[in-house]
């Protein structure tokens, strides 16, 4: 992984099918269709090789983007939990009240 | 004088100021450039292979690091 740190290998990788892949793959496909439209070619039937290549490039980039996104969120969670663990005085346990103790008596006005 | 001279000289060098869209032959849609088509499909297949290989390597590495394999 070039741009993703080594730490990211410890978390499970995203599936081949993931949201970013679908989005960027669709964007690549639409780019190919847009190019067809600009050049007055039938949008779906022309340049299938171009559609396939651009969709593939989008899917590939989406996979790595999802991997990086998962790493960022995992790092954030790890840092947050570590901070909570090291500063317990800032996170006191709140005493839990039941609803019966909070709720005021009900005096209907009809 | 120098500004005008610079501007007019730039037009000779710069390719952005004016475009010439006259090509000798129209794009031939009846005979596709099979080499380009083959290269495109080939590189798409290569990228898919790369993706699946990377994914399985990631899964294996993650399992090893978490002590599941």
CSV table of C-alpha atoms in Angstrom, one decimal:
chain,number,residue,atom,x,y,z
A,1,UNK,CA,0.0,0.0,0.0
A,2,UNK,CA,1.7,3.2,-1.1
A,3,UNK,CA,-0.4,5.9,0.4
A,4,UNK,CA,-2.0,3.8,3.2
A,5,UNK,CA,0.0,3.2,6.3
A,6,UNK,CA,1.0,-0.3,7.3
A,7,UNK,CA,-1.4,-0.2,10.3
A,8,UNK,CA,-4.3,-0.5,7.9
A,9,UNK,CA,-3.4,-4.1,7.2
A,10,UNK,CA,-4.6,-5.0,10.8
A,11,UNK,CA,-8.3,-4.2,10.0
A,12,UNK,CA,-10.4,-6.3,7.8
A,13,UNK,CA,-10.3,-5.0,4.2
A,14,UNK,CA,-13.5,-3.8,2.5
A,15,UNK,CA,-15.4,-6.2,0.2
A,16,UNK,CA,-14.9,-6.0,-3.5
A,17,UNK,CA,-18.4,-4.6,-3.7
A,18,UNK,CA,-18.5,-1.4,-1.7
A,19,UNK,CA,-20.2,2.0,-1.8
A,20,UNK,CA,-17.3,4.0,-3.1
A,21,UNK,CA,-16.5,1.4,-5.8
A,22,UNK,CA,-20.1,1.5,-7.0
A,23,UNK,CA,-20.2,5.2,-7.0
A,24,UNK,CA,-16.9,5.8,-8.8
A,25,UNK,CA,-17.5,2.9,-11.2
A,26,UNK,CA,-20.8,4.4,-12.2
A,27,UNK,CA,-19.1,7.8,-12.5
A,28,UNK,CA,-16.5,6.3,-14.9
A,29,UNK,CA,-19.2,4.6,-16.9
A,30,UNK,CA,-21.2,7.8,-17.2
A,31,UNK,CA,-18.0,9.6,-18.3
A,32,UNK,CA,-17.6,7.2,-21.2
A,33,UNK,CA,-21.3,7.6,-22.1
A,34,UNK,CA,-20.9,11.4,-21.9
A,35,UNK,CA,-18.0,11.2,-24.3
A,36,UNK,CA,-20.1,9.1,-26.6
A,37,UNK,CA,-22.9,11.7,-26.4
A,38,UNK,CA,-20.5,14.6,-27.1
A,39,UNK,CA,-19.2,12.9,-30.2
A,40,UNK,CA,-22.8,12.1,-31.5
A,41,UNK,CA,-22.3,8.4,-31.0
A,42,UNK,CA,-25.1,6.0,-29.6
A,43,UNK,CA,-24.5,6.3,-25.8
A,44,UNK,CA,-24.7,2.6,-24.8
A,45,UNK,CA,-23.7,0.7,-27.9
A,46,UNK,CA,-20.6,2.7,-28.9
A,47,UNK,CA,-17.2,2.4,-27.3
A,48,UNK,CA,-18.0,-0.5,-25.0
A,49,UNK,CA,-14.3,-1.0,-24.4
A,50,UNK,CA,-14.0,2.5,-23.1
A,51,UNK,CA,-17.1,2.1,-20.9
A,52,UNK,CA,-15.6,-1.1,-19.4
A,53,UNK,CA,-12.2,0.5,-18.8
A,54,UNK,CA,-13.4,3.7,-17.2
A,55,UNK,CA,-15.9,1.7,-15.0
A,56,UNK,CA,-13.0,-0.6,-14.0
A,57,UNK,CA,-10.7,2.3,-13.1
A,58,UNK,CA,-13.5,3.9,-11.0
A,59,UNK,CA,-14.2,0.6,-9.2
A,60,UNK,CA,-10.4,0.1,-8.5
A,61,UNK,CA,-10.0,3.6,-7.1
A,62,UNK,CA,-13.2,3.2,-5.1
A,63,UNK,CA,-11.9,0.1,-3.4
A,64,UNK,CA,-8.7,1.8,-2.3
A,65,UNK,CA,-10.6,4.9,-1.2
A,66,UNK,CA,-12.8,2.7,1.0
A,67,UNK,CA,-9.8,1.0,2.4
A,68,UNK,CA,-8.3,4.4,3.3
A,69,UNK,CA,-11.6,5.6,4.7
A,70,UNK,CA,-11.9,2.5,7.0
A,71,UNK,CA,-8.3,3.1,8.2
A,72,UNK,CA,-9.1,6.8,9.1
A,73,UNK,CA,-12.2,5.9,11.0
A,74,UNK,CA,-10.4,3.0,12.8
A,75,UNK,CA,-7.5,5.2,13.8
A,76,UNK,CA,-9.9,7.9,15.0
A,77,UNK,CA,-11.8,5.3,17.2
A,78,UNK,CA,-8.5,3.9,18.5
A,79,UNK,CA,-7.2,7.3,19.5
A,80,UNK,CA,-10.6,8.2,21.1
A,81,UNK,CA,-10.8,5.0,23.2
A,82,UNK,CA,-7.2,5.3,24.2
A,83,UNK,CA,-7.8,8.9,25.4
A,84,UNK,CA,-10.9,7.8,27.4
A,85,UNK,CA,-8.9,5.0,28.9
A,86,UNK,CA,-6.1,7.4,30.0
A,87,UNK,CA,-8.4,10.1,31.4
A,88,UNK,CA,-11.1,8.3,33.4
A,89,UNK,CA,-11.6,11.4,35.6
A,90,UNK,CA,-13.1,13.3,32.7
A,91,UNK,CA,-15.7,10.6,32.0
A,92,UNK,CA,-17.6,10.0,35.3
A,93,UNK,CA,-20.4,7.5,35.5
A,94,UNK,CA,-23.7,9.3,35.6
A,95,UNK,CA,-26.1,7.9,38.1
A,96,UNK,CA,-29.0,6.4,36.3
A,97,UNK,CA,-32.6,7.5,37.2
A,98,UNK,CA,-35.7,5.6,36.2
A,99,UNK,CA,-38.5,7.4,34.5
A,100,UNK,CA,-40.6,7.0,37.6
A,101,UNK,CA,-38.3,9.3,39.5
A,102,UNK,CA,-38.1,12.0,36.9
A,103,UNK,CA,-41.7,12.2,35.7
A,104,UNK,CA,-43.9,14.7,37.5
A,105,UNK,CA,-47.4,13.8,38.7
A,106,UNK,CA,-50.0,14.2,35.9
A,107,UNK,CA,-53.0,16.5,36.7
A,108,UNK,CA,-55.4,16.4,33.8
A,109,UNK,CA,-57.2,19.6,32.9
A,110,UNK,CA,-60.3,18.7,31.0
B,1,UNK,CA,5.8,47.8,-28.6
B,2,UNK,CA,7.3,45.1,-26.6
B,3,UNK,CA,3.9,44.0,-25.2
B,4,UNK,CA,2.4,43.7,-28.6
B,5,UNK,CA,5.4,42.0,-29.9
B,6,UNK,CA,5.4,39.5,-27.0
B,7,UNK,CA,1.7,38.8,-27.5
B,8,UNK,CA,1.9,38.2,-31.3
B,9,UNK,CA,5.0,36.0,-30.9
B,10,UNK,CA,3.2,34.0,-28.2
B,11,UNK,CA,0.4,33.2,-30.7
B,12,UNK,CA,2.9,31.5,-32.9
B,13,UNK,CA,4.2,29.3,-30.1
B,14,UNK,CA,1.1,28.7,-28.0
B,15,UNK,CA,-1.2,25.9,-29.1
B,16,UNK,CA,-4.1,27.1,-26.9
B,17,UNK,CA,-5.0,30.4,-28.6
B,18,UNK,CA,-6.4,28.9,-31.8
B,19,UNK,CA,-7.4,25.4,-32.7
B,20,UNK,CA,-7.4,23.7,-36.1
B,21,UNK,CA,-9.9,20.8,-36.2
B,22,UNK,CA,-9.3,19.8,-39.8
B,23,UNK,CA,-8.1,16.2,-39.9
B,24,UNK,CA,-7.3,14.4,-43.1
B,25,UNK,CA,-9.8,11.6,-42.5
B,26,UNK,CA,-13.1,11.3,-40.7
B,27,UNK,CA,-13.2,9.0,-37.7
B,28,UNK,CA,-14.0,5.6,-39.2
B,29,UNK,CA,-16.7,4.0,-37.1
B,30,UNK,CA,-17.1,1.0,-39.3
B,31,UNK,CA,-13.6,-0.4,-38.8
B,32,UNK,CA,-12.6,-0.3,-35.2
B,33,UNK,CA,-9.0,0.0,-34.2
B,34,UNK,CA,-8.7,-3.5,-32.9
B,35,UNK,CA,-5.3,-3.0,-31.3
B,36,UNK,CA,-6.7,-0.2,-29.2
B,37,UNK,CA,-9.8,-2.2,-28.3
B,38,UNK,CA,-7.7,-5.2,-27.3
B,39,UNK,CA,-5.4,-3.1,-25.2
B,40,UNK,CA,-8.3,-1.4,-23.5
B,41,UNK,CA,-10.0,-4.7,-22.6
B,42,UNK,CA,-6.6,-6.2,-21.6
B,43,UNK,CA,-5.9,-3.4,-19.3
B,44,UNK,CA,-9.4,-3.6,-17.8
B,45,UNK,CA,-8.9,-7.3,-17.2
B,46,UNK,CA,-5.5,-6.6,-15.7
B,47,UNK,CA,-7.0,-4.1,-13.3
B,48,UNK,CA,-9.7,-6.5,-12.2
B,49,UNK,CA,-7.1,-9.2,-11.6
B,50,UNK,CA,-5.0,-6.7,-9.6
B,51,UNK,CA,-8.0,-5.8,-7.5
B,52,UNK,CA,-8.9,-9.4,-6.7
B,53,UNK,CA,-5.3,-10.3,-5.9
B,54,UNK,CA,-5.0,-7.2,-3.7
B,55,UNK,CA,-8.2,-8.1,-1.9
B,56,UNK,CA,-7.3,-11.7,-1.2
B,57,UNK,CA,-3.9,-10.6,0.0
B,58,UNK,CA,-5.5,-8.0,2.3
B,59,UNK,CA,-7.9,-10.6,3.7
B,60,UNK,CA,-5.1,-13.1,4.4
B,61,UNK,CA,-2.9,-10.4,6.0
B,62,UNK,CA,-5.7,-9.2,8.2
B,63,UNK,CA,-6.4,-12.7,9.3
B,64,UNK,CA,-2.8,-13.4,10.1
B,65,UNK,CA,-2.4,-10.2,12.1
B,66,UNK,CA,-5.5,-10.9,14.1
B,67,UNK,CA,-4.5,-14.5,14.8
B,68,UNK,CA,-7.3,-16.2,12.9
B,69,UNK,CA,-5.0,-18.1,10.6
